[in-house]
mmCIF file of C-alpha atoms in Angstrom:
data_model
loop_
_atom_site.group_PDB
_atom_site.id
_atom_site.type_symbol
_atom_site.label_atom_id
_atom_site.label_comp_id
_atom_site.label_asym_id
_atom_site.label_seq_id
_atom_site.Cartn_x
_atom_site.Cartn_y
_atom_site.Cartn_z
ATOM 1 C CA MET A 1 50.485 -0.240 31.182
ATOM 2 C CA ASP A 2 47.947 -0.440 28.380
ATOM 3 C CA TYR A 3 47.144 -3.584 26.379
ATOM 4 C CA GLN A 4 46.254 -3.303 22.728
ATOM 5 C CA TYR A 5 44.536 -5.613 20.281
ATOM 6 C CA ASN A 6 42.025 -5.293 17.467
ATOM 7 C CA PRO A 7 38.602 -5.677 19.117
ATOM 8 C CA ASP A 8 37.109 -6.817 15.807
ATOM 9 C CA LEU A 9 39.379 -9.877 15.548
ATOM 10 C CA PRO A 10 39.345 -13.083 17.599
ATOM 11 C CA ILE A 11 42.164 -13.903 20.015
ATOM 12 C CA ILE A 12 43.221 -17.543 19.768
ATOM 13 C CA LYS A 13 45.210 -17.772 23.013
ATOM 14 C CA ALA A 14 43.172 -18.069 26.185
ATOM 15 C CA GLY A 15 43.854 -15.314 28.695
ATOM 16 C CA TRP A 16 45.902 -13.144 26.339
ATOM 17 C CA PRO A 17 45.127 -9.504 27.258
ATOM 18 C CA GLY A 18 46.737 -7.950 24.187
ATOM 19 C CA ASN A 19 50.162 -6.490 23.479
ATOM 20 C CA PRO A 20 51.528 -4.358 26.322
ATOM 21 C CA VAL A 21 52.056 -0.718 25.346
ATOM 22 C CA LYS A 22 53.649 2.053 27.392
ATOM 23 C CA ASP A 23 53.643 5.668 26.200
ATOM 24 C CA GLY A 24 52.791 4.523 22.687
ATOM 25 C CA VAL A 25 55.650 2.004 22.530
ATOM 26 C CA PHE A 26 55.074 -1.748 22.254
ATOM 27 C CA GLN A 27 56.798 -3.567 25.112
ATOM 28 C CA TYR A 28 58.688 -6.856 25.285
ATOM 29 C CA LEU A 29 57.433 -9.753 27.364
ATOM 30 C CA GLN A 30 60.973 -10.903 28.125
ATOM 31 C CA ASP A 31 64.440 -9.308 27.956
ATOM 32 C CA ASP A 32 64.055 -5.704 26.838
ATOM 33 C CA PHE A 33 65.912 -4.772 23.670
ATOM 34 C CA PHE A 34 67.020 -1.469 22.176
ATOM 35 C CA PRO A 35 69.280 -0.987 19.119
ATOM 36 C CA ASP A 36 71.790 1.279 20.861
ATOM 37 C CA TRP A 37 73.741 3.656 18.589
ATOM 38 C CA ARG A 38 76.889 2.769 20.533
ATOM 39 C CA VAL A 39 76.569 -0.815 19.323
ATOM 40 C CA VAL A 40 76.240 0.418 15.747
ATOM 41 C CA PHE A 41 79.318 2.606 16.261
ATOM 42 C CA ARG A 42 81.220 -0.398 17.595
ATOM 43 C CA MET A 43 80.318 -2.407 14.508
ATOM 44 C CA LEU A 44 81.371 0.387 12.161
ATOM 45 C CA THR A 45 84.699 0.991 13.897
ATOM 46 C CA THR A 46 85.730 -2.588 14.701
ATOM 47 C CA PRO A 47 87.523 -4.558 11.955
ATOM 48 C CA ASN A 48 85.471 -7.419 10.569
ATOM 49 C CA PRO A 49 87.392 -10.651 11.311
ATOM 50 C CA GLN A 50 85.808 -12.191 8.196
ATOM 51 C CA ARG A 51 86.611 -9.271 5.897
ATOM 52 C CA ALA A 52 88.887 -11.177 3.509
ATOM 53 C CA GLU A 53 86.505 -14.128 3.344
ATOM 54 C CA LYS A 54 83.580 -11.781 2.768
ATOM 55 C CA LEU A 55 85.322 -10.019 -0.111
ATOM 56 C CA ALA A 56 86.220 -13.349 -1.723
ATOM 57 C CA ASP A 57 82.721 -14.830 -1.432
ATOM 58 C CA LYS A 58 80.982 -14.349 -4.794
ATOM 59 C CA TRP A 59 78.149 -16.803 -4.112
ATOM 60 C CA ARG A 60 74.646 -15.709 -5.074
ATOM 61 C CA PRO A 61 71.319 -17.562 -4.999
ATOM 62 C CA ALA A 62 70.429 -19.231 -8.270
ATOM 63 C CA VAL A 63 67.515 -17.760 -10.226
ATOM 64 C CA VAL A 64 65.037 -19.826 -12.245
ATOM 65 C CA PRO A 65 64.392 -17.930 -15.510
ATOM 66 C CA HIS A 66 60.916 -19.284 -16.254
ATOM 67 C CA SER A 67 57.851 -17.789 -14.538
ATOM 68 C CA ASP A 68 54.869 -19.872 -15.650
ATOM 69 C CA TRP A 69 53.563 -19.777 -12.078
ATOM 70 C CA LEU A 70 52.540 -16.140 -12.558
ATOM 71 C CA HIS A 71 49.473 -17.369 -14.463
ATOM 72 C CA ASP A 72 48.788 -20.555 -12.475
ATOM 73 C CA ARG A 73 45.745 -20.253 -10.190
ATOM 74 C CA GLU A 74 45.154 -23.981 -9.738
ATOM 75 C CA ARG A 75 48.016 -25.467 -7.725
ATOM 76 C CA ASP A 76 49.009 -24.886 -4.110
ATOM 77 C CA PHE A 77 52.582 -23.621 -4.161
ATOM 78 C CA LEU A 78 55.020 -21.012 -2.967
ATOM 79 C CA VAL A 79 57.778 -19.121 -4.747
ATOM 80 C CA TRP A 80 60.692 -17.400 -3.005
ATOM 81 C CA LEU A 81 61.485 -14.060 -4.656
ATOM 82 C CA GLY A 82 64.479 -13.304 -2.428
ATOM 83 C CA HIS A 83 64.977 -12.148 1.168
ATOM 84 C CA ALA A 84 61.574 -12.434 2.932
ATOM 85 C CA THR A 85 59.326 -12.114 -0.111
ATOM 86 C CA PHE A 86 57.230 -15.165 -0.962
ATOM 87 C CA VAL A 87 54.224 -15.607 -3.174
ATOM 88 C CA ILE A 88 52.120 -18.267 -1.447
ATOM 89 C CA GLN A 89 49.074 -19.738 -3.151
ATOM 90 C CA LEU A 90 46.642 -21.912 -1.197
ATOM 91 C CA GLY A 91 43.194 -22.937 -2.377
ATOM 92 C CA GLY A 92 43.391 -20.510 -5.272
ATOM 93 C CA VAL A 93 44.071 -17.574 -2.927
ATOM 94 C CA ARG A 94 47.328 -15.719 -3.563
ATOM 95 C CA PHE A 95 49.344 -14.048 -0.795
ATOM 96 C CA ILE A 96 52.617 -12.126 -0.933
ATOM 97 C CA THR A 97 54.773 -11.609 2.171
ATOM 98 C CA ASP A 98 56.980 -8.620 2.967
ATOM 99 C CA PRO A 99 57.247 -7.481 -0.663
ATOM 100 C CA VAL A 100 60.583 -5.790 -1.328
ATOM 101 C CA LEU A 101 61.749 -6.235 -4.922
ATOM 102 C CA HIS A 102 64.164 -3.328 -5.370
ATOM 103 C CA SER A 103 67.401 -2.083 -3.870
ATOM 104 C CA MET A 104 67.210 -0.127 -0.630
ATOM 105 C CA PRO A 105 68.859 3.230 0.062
ATOM 106 C CA PHE A 106 72.607 2.531 0.404
ATOM 107 C CA VAL A 107 71.977 -1.242 0.224
ATOM 108 C CA PRO A 108 72.021 -2.630 -3.327
ATOM 109 C CA ARG A 109 70.037 -5.746 -4.096
ATOM 110 C CA LEU A 110 72.251 -8.666 -5.123
ATOM 111 C CA VAL A 111 69.699 -10.859 -6.905
ATOM 112 C CA PHE A 112 66.420 -10.028 -8.657
ATOM 113 C CA PRO A 113 63.422 -12.010 -9.884
ATOM 114 C CA PRO A 114 63.523 -12.360 -13.685
ATOM 115 C CA PHE A 115 60.462 -10.167 -14.267
ATOM 116 C CA ALA A 116 59.132 -6.717 -13.443
ATOM 117 C CA THR A 117 57.175 -6.238 -10.234
ATOM 118 C CA GLU A 118 54.118 -5.304 -12.295
ATOM 119 C CA LYS A 119 53.981 -8.865 -13.631
ATOM 120 C CA ILE A 120 52.861 -10.098 -10.193
ATOM 121 C CA THR A 121 49.095 -10.011 -10.556
ATOM 122 C CA GLY A 122 46.231 -11.888 -8.964
ATOM 123 C CA ILE A 123 47.403 -10.991 -5.450
ATOM 124 C CA ASP A 124 44.552 -11.236 -2.959
ATOM 125 C CA TYR A 125 46.437 -10.345 0.235
ATOM 126 C CA ILE A 126 49.650 -8.435 0.945
ATOM 127 C CA LEU A 127 51.186 -9.345 4.315
ATOM 128 C CA LEU A 128 53.621 -7.094 6.179
ATOM 129 C CA SER A 129 55.354 -8.544 9.238
ATOM 130 C CA HIS A 130 56.954 -5.288 10.434
ATOM 131 C CA ASP A 131 58.051 -1.900 9.154
ATOM 132 C CA HIS A 132 61.795 -2.315 8.488
ATOM 133 C CA ARG A 133 62.850 -1.255 5.013
ATOM 134 C CA ASP A 134 63.987 -4.714 3.967
ATOM 135 C CA HIS A 135 60.449 -5.974 4.682
ATOM 136 C CA CYS A 136 58.238 -2.985 3.886
ATOM 137 C CA ASP A 137 59.020 -0.968 0.760
ATOM 138 C CA GLU A 138 56.968 1.953 -0.540
ATOM 139 C CA LYS A 139 57.952 1.537 -4.199
ATOM 140 C CA THR A 140 57.161 -2.178 -4.316
ATOM 141 C CA LEU A 141 53.894 -1.727 -2.438
ATOM 142 C CA ARG A 142 52.691 1.034 -4.753
ATOM 143 C CA GLN A 143 53.584 -1.040 -7.826
ATOM 144 C CA LEU A 144 51.746 -4.088 -6.514
ATOM 145 C CA LEU A 145 48.623 -2.128 -5.616
ATOM 146 C CA LYS A 146 48.539 -0.535 -9.065
ATOM 147 C CA VAL A 147 48.215 -3.934 -10.761
ATOM 148 C CA ASN A 148 46.304 -5.608 -7.904
ATOM 149 C CA PRO A 149 43.590 -3.037 -7.099
ATOM 150 C CA ALA A 150 41.424 -5.573 -5.244
ATOM 151 C CA ALA A 151 44.194 -6.658 -2.864
ATOM 152 C CA ARG A 152 43.861 -6.265 0.898
ATOM 153 C CA ILE A 153 46.721 -5.660 3.322
ATOM 154 C CA LEU A 154 47.188 -7.664 6.530
ATOM 155 C CA ALA A 155 49.620 -6.093 8.977
ATOM 156 C CA PRO A 156 50.477 -5.536 12.658
ATOM 157 C CA LEU A 157 49.021 -2.929 14.968
ATOM 158 C CA GLY A 158 50.420 0.512 14.222
ATOM 159 C CA MET A 159 51.344 -0.150 10.586
ATOM 160 C CA GLU A 160 48.929 2.519 9.378
ATOM 161 C CA LYS A 161 51.486 5.082 10.603
ATOM 162 C CA THR A 162 54.019 3.769 8.109
ATOM 163 C CA ILE A 163 51.981 2.898 5.031
ATOM 164 C CA GLY A 164 48.805 4.967 5.380
ATOM 165 C CA LYS A 165 49.929 7.598 2.856
ATOM 166 C CA TRP A 166 51.072 4.969 0.356
ATOM 167 C CA ILE A 167 47.999 2.802 0.026
ATOM 168 C CA GLY A 168 45.085 5.167 -0.605
ATOM 169 C CA THR A 169 41.781 3.382 -0.055
ATOM 170 C CA THR A 170 43.242 -0.140 -0.037
ATOM 171 C CA PRO A 171 41.630 -2.110 2.822
ATOM 172 C CA LEU A 172 44.062 -2.507 5.726
ATOM 173 C CA GLU A 173 43.428 -4.885 8.621
ATOM 174 C CA LEU A 174 45.662 -4.701 11.694
ATOM 175 C CA ALA A 175 46.185 -7.440 14.271
ATOM 176 C CA GLY A 176 47.932 -7.929 17.569
ATOM 177 C CA TRP A 177 49.694 -11.135 18.555
ATOM 178 C CA TYR A 178 47.502 -14.241 18.682
ATOM 179 C CA GLN A 179 44.813 -12.615 16.552
ATOM 180 C CA GLN A 180 43.225 -14.184 13.484
ATOM 181 C CA TYR A 181 42.460 -11.896 10.564
ATOM 182 C CA ASN A 182 38.868 -11.549 9.402
ATOM 183 C CA LEU A 183 38.932 -13.397 6.075
ATOM 184 C CA PRO A 184 36.091 -15.109 4.189
ATOM 185 C CA ALA A 185 35.334 -18.702 5.155
ATOM 186 C CA ALA A 186 36.610 -20.017 1.822
ATOM 187 C CA VAL A 187 39.994 -18.311 2.285
ATOM 188 C CA PRO A 188 42.873 -19.915 4.231
ATOM 189 C CA GLN A 189 43.111 -18.568 7.768
ATOM 190 C CA VAL A 190 45.938 -16.178 8.664
ATOM 191 C CA THR A 191 46.995 -15.636 12.284
ATOM 192 C CA PHE A 192 49.469 -13.033 13.560
ATOM 193 C CA LEU A 193 51.936 -14.435 16.098
ATOM 194 C CA PRO A 194 54.811 -13.278 18.325
ATOM 195 C CA THR A 195 58.434 -12.883 17.321
ATOM 196 C CA ARG A 196 61.450 -11.336 19.001
ATOM 197 C CA HIS A 197 62.308 -8.250 16.965
ATOM 198 C CA TRP A 198 61.705 -4.499 16.842
ATOM 199 C CA SER A 199 60.419 -1.769 14.538
ATOM 200 C CA ARG A 200 61.616 1.628 13.396
ATOM 201 C CA ARG A 201 61.617 3.755 10.243
ATOM 202 C CA GLY A 202 63.018 7.018 11.597
ATOM 203 C CA LEU A 203 64.892 8.375 14.590
ATOM 204 C CA PHE A 204 61.999 8.712 17.024
ATOM 205 C CA ASP A 205 59.504 5.927 16.256
ATOM 206 C CA PHE A 206 61.106 2.912 17.950
ATOM 207 C CA ASN A 207 58.542 0.111 18.456
ATOM 208 C CA GLU A 208 55.530 2.263 17.634
ATOM 209 C CA VAL A 209 54.593 -0.467 15.141
ATOM 210 C CA LEU A 210 54.220 -4.084 16.252
ATOM 211 C CA TRP A 211 56.232 -6.917 14.671
ATOM 212 C CA GLY A 212 55.456 -10.598 14.288
ATOM 213 C CA ALA A 213 54.994 -13.761 12.237
ATOM 214 C CA PHE A 214 52.144 -15.184 10.172
ATOM 215 C CA MET A 215 50.600 -18.642 10.271
ATOM 216 C CA PHE A 216 48.656 -19.782 7.220
ATOM 217 C CA THR A 217 46.114 -22.537 7.814
ATOM 218 C CA HIS A 218 44.643 -24.436 4.882
ATOM 219 C CA GLN A 219 42.860 -27.788 5.043
ATOM 220 C CA ASP A 220 44.060 -28.326 8.641
ATOM 221 C CA ARG A 221 47.693 -27.841 7.663
ATOM 222 C CA HIS A 222 49.813 -24.940 8.833
ATOM 223 C CA TYR A 223 52.559 -22.932 7.137
ATOM 224 C CA TYR A 224 54.676 -20.582 9.248
ATOM 225 C CA PHE A 225 56.249 -17.387 7.942
ATOM 226 C CA GLY A 226 58.599 -16.229 10.664
ATOM 227 C CA GLY A 227 59.301 -12.619 9.674
ATOM 228 C CA ASP A 228 62.388 -11.398 11.537
ATOM 229 C CA SER A 229 63.164 -12.863 14.932
ATOM 230 C CA ALA A 230 65.777 -13.861 17.454
ATOM 231 C CA LEU A 231 65.605 -17.274 19.122
ATOM 232 C CA GLN A 232 63.273 -17.017 22.100
ATOM 233 C CA TRP A 233 60.233 -18.457 23.883
ATOM 234 C CA HIS A 234 57.683 -17.881 21.140
ATOM 235 C CA TYR A 235 58.658 -20.827 18.916
ATOM 236 C CA ALA A 236 57.698 -23.455 21.487
ATOM 237 C CA ASP A 237 54.619 -21.418 22.356
ATOM 238 C CA THR A 238 53.557 -21.376 18.705
ATOM 239 C CA ALA A 239 53.970 -25.152 18.511
ATOM 240 C CA THR A 240 51.440 -25.638 21.310
ATOM 241 C CA LEU A 241 48.856 -23.620 19.370
ATOM 242 C CA PHE A 242 49.619 -25.153 15.969
ATOM 243 C CA PRO A 243 50.736 -28.756 16.477
ATOM 244 C CA ARG A 244 50.878 -29.713 12.793
ATOM 245 C CA ILE A 245 53.139 -27.280 10.956
ATOM 246 C CA GLU A 246 54.028 -28.479 7.468
ATOM 247 C CA LEU A 247 56.617 -25.818 6.652
ATOM 248 C CA ALA A 248 58.528 -23.122 8.523
ATOM 249 C CA MET A 249 60.027 -20.200 6.595
ATOM 250 C CA LEU A 250 62.791 -18.916 8.870
ATOM 251 C CA GLY A 251 65.510 -16.274 8.595
ATOM 252 C CA ILE A 252 69.143 -17.387 8.575
ATOM 253 C CA GLY A 253 71.109 -14.254 7.601
ATOM 254 C CA ALA A 254 72.321 -10.914 9.012
ATOM 255 C CA TYR A 255 73.706 -12.448 12.217
ATOM 256 C CA ALA A 256 77.231 -11.034 12.448
ATOM 257 C CA PRO A 257 78.446 -9.471 14.614
ATOM 258 C CA ASP A 258 76.415 -11.341 17.187
ATOM 259 C CA TYR A 259 76.675 -8.587 19.812
ATOM 260 C CA MET A 260 74.558 -6.453 17.492
ATOM 261 C CA MET A 261 72.394 -8.969 15.653
ATOM 262 C CA GLN A 262 71.611 -11.771 18.101
ATOM 263 C CA GLY A 263 68.839 -9.842 19.825
ATOM 264 C CA ALA A 264 66.839 -9.583 16.600
ATOM 265 C CA HIS A 265 67.895 -12.315 14.137
ATOM 266 C CA THR A 266 68.755 -16.017 14.136
ATOM 267 C CA ASN A 267 71.955 -17.437 12.722
ATOM 268 C CA PRO A 268 71.674 -20.719 10.773
ATOM 269 C CA GLU A 269 72.135 -22.938 13.830
ATOM 270 C CA GLU A 270 69.594 -20.944 15.839
ATOM 271 C CA ALA A 271 67.147 -21.101 12.933
ATOM 272 C CA VAL A 272 67.438 -24.891 12.862
ATOM 273 C CA GLU A 273 66.802 -24.893 16.613
ATOM 274 C CA ALA A 274 63.720 -22.714 16.022
ATOM 275 C CA TRP A 275 62.578 -25.246 13.417
ATOM 276 C CA HIS A 276 62.976 -27.972 16.036
ATOM 277 C CA ARG A 277 61.006 -26.010 18.645
ATOM 278 C CA LEU A 278 58.208 -25.353 16.170
ATOM 279 C CA GLY A 279 57.981 -29.052 15.425
ATOM 280 C CA ALA A 280 57.650 -28.242 11.734
ATOM 281 C CA ARG A 281 57.951 -30.963 9.136
ATOM 282 C CA ARG A 282 60.105 -28.945 6.740
ATOM 283 C CA MET A 283 62.151 -25.747 6.878
ATOM 284 C CA LEU A 284 62.728 -23.233 4.095
ATOM 285 C CA PRO A 285 65.405 -20.617 4.888
ATOM 286 C CA MET A 286 64.990 -16.956 3.960
ATOM 287 C CA HIS A 287 66.544 -13.575 4.791
ATOM 288 C CA TYR A 288 69.874 -14.361 3.131
ATOM 289 C CA GLY A 289 71.663 -13.899 -0.181
ATOM 290 C CA THR A 290 69.611 -10.901 -1.337
ATOM 291 C CA PHE A 291 70.899 -7.939 0.672
ATOM 292 C CA ASP A 292 74.269 -7.628 2.410
ATOM 293 C CA LEU A 293 73.071 -6.739 5.924
ATOM 294 C CA GLY A 294 75.679 -8.336 8.199
ATOM 295 C CA ASN A 295 79.397 -8.943 8.549
ATOM 296 C CA GLU A 296 79.182 -12.583 7.495
ATOM 297 C CA PRO A 297 80.159 -13.620 3.931
ATOM 298 C CA ILE A 298 77.114 -13.597 1.681
ATOM 299 C CA GLY A 299 77.115 -17.354 1.061
ATOM 300 C CA GLU A 300 77.907 -18.433 4.617
ATOM 301 C CA PRO A 301 74.274 -18.725 5.809
ATOM 302 C CA PHE A 302 73.488 -21.044 2.878
ATOM 303 C CA ARG A 303 76.422 -23.300 3.744
ATOM 304 C CA ARG A 304 75.972 -23.260 7.505
ATOM 305 C CA VAL A 305 72.253 -24.029 7.481
ATOM 306 C CA GLN A 306 72.917 -27.212 5.521
ATOM 307 C CA ALA A 307 75.543 -28.302 8.031
ATOM 308 C CA ALA A 308 73.231 -27.452 10.937
ATOM 309 C CA ALA A 309 70.387 -29.481 9.443
ATOM 310 C CA GLU A 310 72.748 -32.378 8.746
ATOM 311 C CA ALA A 311 73.887 -32.311 12.385
ATOM 312 C CA ARG A 312 70.235 -32.767 13.414
ATOM 313 C CA GLN A 313 69.790 -35.501 10.791
ATOM 314 C CA ARG A 314 67.227 -33.271 9.053
ATOM 315 C CA ARG A 315 69.025 -32.371 5.833
ATOM 316 C CA GLN A 316 66.404 -34.182 3.749
ATOM 317 C CA ASP A 317 63.733 -31.908 5.254
ATOM 318 C CA LEU A 318 65.553 -28.656 4.441
ATOM 319 C CA LEU A 319 64.289 -26.944 1.287
ATOM 320 C CA LEU A 320 66.681 -24.616 -0.531
ATOM 321 C CA PRO A 321 64.855 -23.416 -3.633
ATOM 322 C CA ALA A 322 66.322 -20.987 -6.111
ATOM 323 C CA VAL A 323 64.812 -17.546 -6.495
ATOM 324 C CA ASN A 324 61.638 -17.888 -8.606
ATOM 325 C CA GLU A 325 61.545 -21.688 -8.215
ATOM 326 C CA VAL A 326 58.126 -23.216 -7.585
ATOM 327 C CA VAL A 327 57.757 -25.304 -4.431
ATOM 328 C CA GLU A 328 54.565 -27.306 -4.754
ATOM 329 C CA LEU A 329 52.601 -27.751 -1.537
ATOM 330 C CA SER A 330 51.272 -31.186 -2.408
ATOM 331 C CA PHE A 331 52.296 -33.070 0.766
ATOM 332 C CA ASP A 332 54.378 -35.637 -1.104
ATOM 333 C CA PRO A 333 55.899 -37.809 1.646
ATOM 334 C CA GLN A 334 59.012 -38.490 -0.432
ATOM 335 C CA PRO A 335 62.099 -36.462 0.501
ATOM 336 C CA VAL A 336 63.359 -33.897 -1.986
ATOM 337 C CA ASN A 337 66.899 -33.784 -3.322
ATOM 338 C CA GLN A 338 67.615 -30.386 -4.749
ATOM 339 C CA GLU A 339 71.232 -31.175 -5.555
ATOM 340 C CA LYS A 340 69.963 -33.628 -8.199
ATOM 341 C CA GLY A 341 67.487 -31.131 -9.568
ATOM 342 C CA GLU A 342 64.379 -32.973 -8.481
ATOM 343 C CA LYS A 343 61.167 -31.024 -8.117
ATOM 344 C CA ASN A 344 60.560 -29.421 -4.747
ATOM 345 C CA ASN A 345 57.344 -31.138 -3.787
ATOM 346 C CA PHE A 346 55.991 -32.001 -0.355
#
């Protein structure tokens, strides 16, 4: 067994030897996982028990039409652009996570930001959590780099195999789990952390690229972007390393059928449990309402996550912004009430 990490980056967890790799494939620390074609066949040939409900569900995320934030370099804020794409601005530094702003092959996009991708300028760092097509898109990446020529890309080990031909001379820094990217002192810190997922773009490249989450640290406060993940040990582990997490961005969609999805994604109740294990102050759901990737009705994750938070008496700490809505990161201790249209501000 080999152990891989970037020797030019610090490791924040004592005793961590690097990510285990066998025959060029990144290994799991617990409970091996493989997306078996027989499971996919079972999904495709088994009737969906929620088929009628799914067909009747016309819910879509709301979209805010105004985009003044595109030119705002002063405030600390984030904006959800659908699925797992966020623009996050901290200390005047602008990040974008898992940028996918178009339809995918055979999977139409259900909701779009109200502007062209080329309008997103001023990006300093592009973050890619893993190589799946709903998180890593060639067209979007090329468009962003064209209008953000000074941007750098932060990604997991192995990602150069996927995006190397797309990005030209754009600086690319790769990290293993528990590694902190090499950013200037004035820039918020970004750390790559474990998740429970997998990677693949083709038929024969399973787990040749690492997968994970990102932690942003700015002024001693932490913001967690969870990428894709099932519910497992890493959430509690992350909490021990980052004991003051202000916000957790966690996936809540693409969970049905569970025999296929549970090894790689969280359903709404599991996401709320992950929020609890992280010890985060607030949760902002993602990975729902943008692409139809599971058997569940498109609006079910949105409804179930509210019920799950209410059951934990945490509904007031659950943020549900519209697409393109600004969430100000101002640490306002007052709870938000989105149903009444109050500003998302915390």
